[in-house]
Short mmCIF file of C-alpha atoms in Angstrom, two decimals:
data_model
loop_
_atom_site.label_atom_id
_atom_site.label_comp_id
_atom_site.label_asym_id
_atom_site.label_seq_id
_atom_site.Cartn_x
_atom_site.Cartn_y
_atom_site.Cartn_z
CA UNK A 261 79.36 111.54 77.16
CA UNK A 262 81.68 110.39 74.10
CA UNK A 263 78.68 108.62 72.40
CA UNK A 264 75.70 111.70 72.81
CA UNK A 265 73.72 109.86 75.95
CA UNK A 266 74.97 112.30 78.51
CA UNK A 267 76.23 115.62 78.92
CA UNK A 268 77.08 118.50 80.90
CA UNK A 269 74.77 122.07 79.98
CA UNK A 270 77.14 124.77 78.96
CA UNK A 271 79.17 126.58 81.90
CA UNK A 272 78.17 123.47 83.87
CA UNK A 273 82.10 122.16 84.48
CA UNK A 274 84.70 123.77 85.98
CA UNK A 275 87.93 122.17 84.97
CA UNK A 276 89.11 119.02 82.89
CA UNK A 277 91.21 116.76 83.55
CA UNK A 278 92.00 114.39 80.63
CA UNK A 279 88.86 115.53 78.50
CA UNK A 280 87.09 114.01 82.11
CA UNK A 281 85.27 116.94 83.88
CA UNK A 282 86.51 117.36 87.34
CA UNK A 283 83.14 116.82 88.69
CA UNK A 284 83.01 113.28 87.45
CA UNK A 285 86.09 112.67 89.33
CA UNK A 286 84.51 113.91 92.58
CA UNK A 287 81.59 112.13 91.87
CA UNK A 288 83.37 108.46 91.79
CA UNK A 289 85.03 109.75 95.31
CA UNK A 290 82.19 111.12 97.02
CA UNK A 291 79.85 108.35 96.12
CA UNK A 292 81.60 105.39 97.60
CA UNK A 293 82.54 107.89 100.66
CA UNK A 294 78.98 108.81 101.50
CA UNK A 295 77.48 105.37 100.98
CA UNK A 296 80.05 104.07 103.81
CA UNK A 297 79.96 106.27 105.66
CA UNK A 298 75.68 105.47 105.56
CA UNK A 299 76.43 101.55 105.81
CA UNK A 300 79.06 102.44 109.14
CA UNK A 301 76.22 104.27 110.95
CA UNK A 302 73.99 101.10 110.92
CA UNK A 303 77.07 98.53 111.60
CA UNK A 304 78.48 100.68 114.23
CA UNK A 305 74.68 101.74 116.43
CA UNK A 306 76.95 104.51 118.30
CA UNK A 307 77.73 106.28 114.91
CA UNK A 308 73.72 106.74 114.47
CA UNK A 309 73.59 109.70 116.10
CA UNK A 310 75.79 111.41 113.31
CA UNK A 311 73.76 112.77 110.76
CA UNK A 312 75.42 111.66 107.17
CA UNK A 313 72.66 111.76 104.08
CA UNK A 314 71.53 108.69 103.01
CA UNK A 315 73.79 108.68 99.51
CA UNK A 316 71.43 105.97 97.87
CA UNK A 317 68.70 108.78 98.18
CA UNK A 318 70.91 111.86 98.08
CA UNK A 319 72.98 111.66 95.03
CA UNK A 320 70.18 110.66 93.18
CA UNK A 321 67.83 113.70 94.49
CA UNK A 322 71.10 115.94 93.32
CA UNK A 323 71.65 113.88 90.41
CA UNK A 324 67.38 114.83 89.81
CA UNK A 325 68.50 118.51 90.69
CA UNK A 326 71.20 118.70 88.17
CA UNK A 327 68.91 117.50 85.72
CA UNK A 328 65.95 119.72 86.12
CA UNK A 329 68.54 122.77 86.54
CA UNK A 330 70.21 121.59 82.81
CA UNK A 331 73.50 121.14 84.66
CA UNK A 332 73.40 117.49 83.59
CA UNK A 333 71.36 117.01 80.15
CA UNK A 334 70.21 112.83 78.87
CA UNK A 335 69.45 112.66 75.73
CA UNK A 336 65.91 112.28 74.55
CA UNK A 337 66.84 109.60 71.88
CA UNK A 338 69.03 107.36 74.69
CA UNK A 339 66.74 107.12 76.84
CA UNK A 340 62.90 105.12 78.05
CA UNK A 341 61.19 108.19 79.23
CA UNK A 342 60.42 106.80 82.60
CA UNK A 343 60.98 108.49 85.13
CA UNK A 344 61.51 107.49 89.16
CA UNK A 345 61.80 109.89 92.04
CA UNK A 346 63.04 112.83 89.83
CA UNK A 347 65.21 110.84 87.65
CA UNK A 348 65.45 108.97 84.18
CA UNK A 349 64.82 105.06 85.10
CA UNK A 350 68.50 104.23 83.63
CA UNK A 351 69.68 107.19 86.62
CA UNK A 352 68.34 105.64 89.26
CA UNK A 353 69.21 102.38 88.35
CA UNK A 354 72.95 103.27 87.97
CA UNK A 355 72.63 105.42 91.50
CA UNK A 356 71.02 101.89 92.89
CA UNK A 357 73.57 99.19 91.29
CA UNK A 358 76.66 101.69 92.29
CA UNK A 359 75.72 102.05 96.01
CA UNK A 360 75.01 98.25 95.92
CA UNK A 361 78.71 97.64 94.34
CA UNK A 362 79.66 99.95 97.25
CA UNK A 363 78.07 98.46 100.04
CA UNK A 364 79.51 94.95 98.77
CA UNK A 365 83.13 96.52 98.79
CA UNK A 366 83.02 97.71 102.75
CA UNK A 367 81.42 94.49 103.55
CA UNK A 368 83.62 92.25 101.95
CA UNK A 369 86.84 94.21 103.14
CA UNK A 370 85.28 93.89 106.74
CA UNK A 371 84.93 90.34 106.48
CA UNK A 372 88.59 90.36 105.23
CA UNK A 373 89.60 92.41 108.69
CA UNK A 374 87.36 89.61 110.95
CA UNK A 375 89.26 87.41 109.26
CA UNK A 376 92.97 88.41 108.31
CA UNK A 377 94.43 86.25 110.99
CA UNK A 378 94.05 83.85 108.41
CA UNK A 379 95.85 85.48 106.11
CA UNK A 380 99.39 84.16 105.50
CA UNK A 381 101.66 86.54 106.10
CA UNK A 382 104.37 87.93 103.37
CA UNK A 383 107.16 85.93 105.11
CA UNK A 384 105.03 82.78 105.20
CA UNK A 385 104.52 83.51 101.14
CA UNK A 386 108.46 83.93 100.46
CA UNK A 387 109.72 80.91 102.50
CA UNK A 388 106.12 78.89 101.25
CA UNK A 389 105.09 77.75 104.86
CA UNK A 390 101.92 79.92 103.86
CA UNK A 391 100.77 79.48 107.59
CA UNK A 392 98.86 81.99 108.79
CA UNK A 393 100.28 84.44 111.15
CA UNK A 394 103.86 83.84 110.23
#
């Protein structure tokens, strides 16, 4: 936004919060929420029947949406001009990479879970035994 790629049409935000629009900070929750909440639904086969939208696909067709209804405006001059699924290439690649860093996160802080028994414990760090379980 600060350098004239991105904005927000006018009347599109409803509050800021340190010159941030509140939107962008429910954006950065919502994403990572959604796209776990996806990735737990094919880990966990009993959670399938839940129906959660896919947020690879869905925050990009809203992101497309907000776009095409000038809630979100790219600038002409900042951008390629091509265009996938609705949105400017540089969108959906951001939409892409960010649900990717997601998925990474819950996968690498379940393999931390399957493994924290090998974890040293605080007490094993203060008295430097640095055993697990301790």
């Amino acid at each position: 936004m600060a350098k004239g790629v991105w904005w927000y049409g006018d009347g599109a935000v409803l509050a800021t919060v340190w010159r941030v629009p509140l939107e962008e900070y429910l954006f950065f929750v919502f994403q990572p929420v959604l796209t776990s909440l996806w990735l737990c639904q094919w880990i966990w086969p009993i959670n399938r029947s839940l129906w959660l939208p896919r947020s690879h696909r869905g925050l990009g067709g809203v992101g497309g949406l907000a776009i095409e209804l000038g809630i979100w405006v790219i600038s002409e001059a900042h951008t390629t001009g091509y265009v996938l699924g609705g949105l400017p290439i540089e969108e959906a690649l951001f939409f892409l990479v960010t649900n990717v860093f997601a998925v990474q996160g819950v996968v690498l802080y379940l393999c931390l879970l399957d493994r924290r028994h090998e974890i040293p414990s605080v007490e094993g760090l203060r008295n430097g035994t640095l055993s697990a379980g301790d």
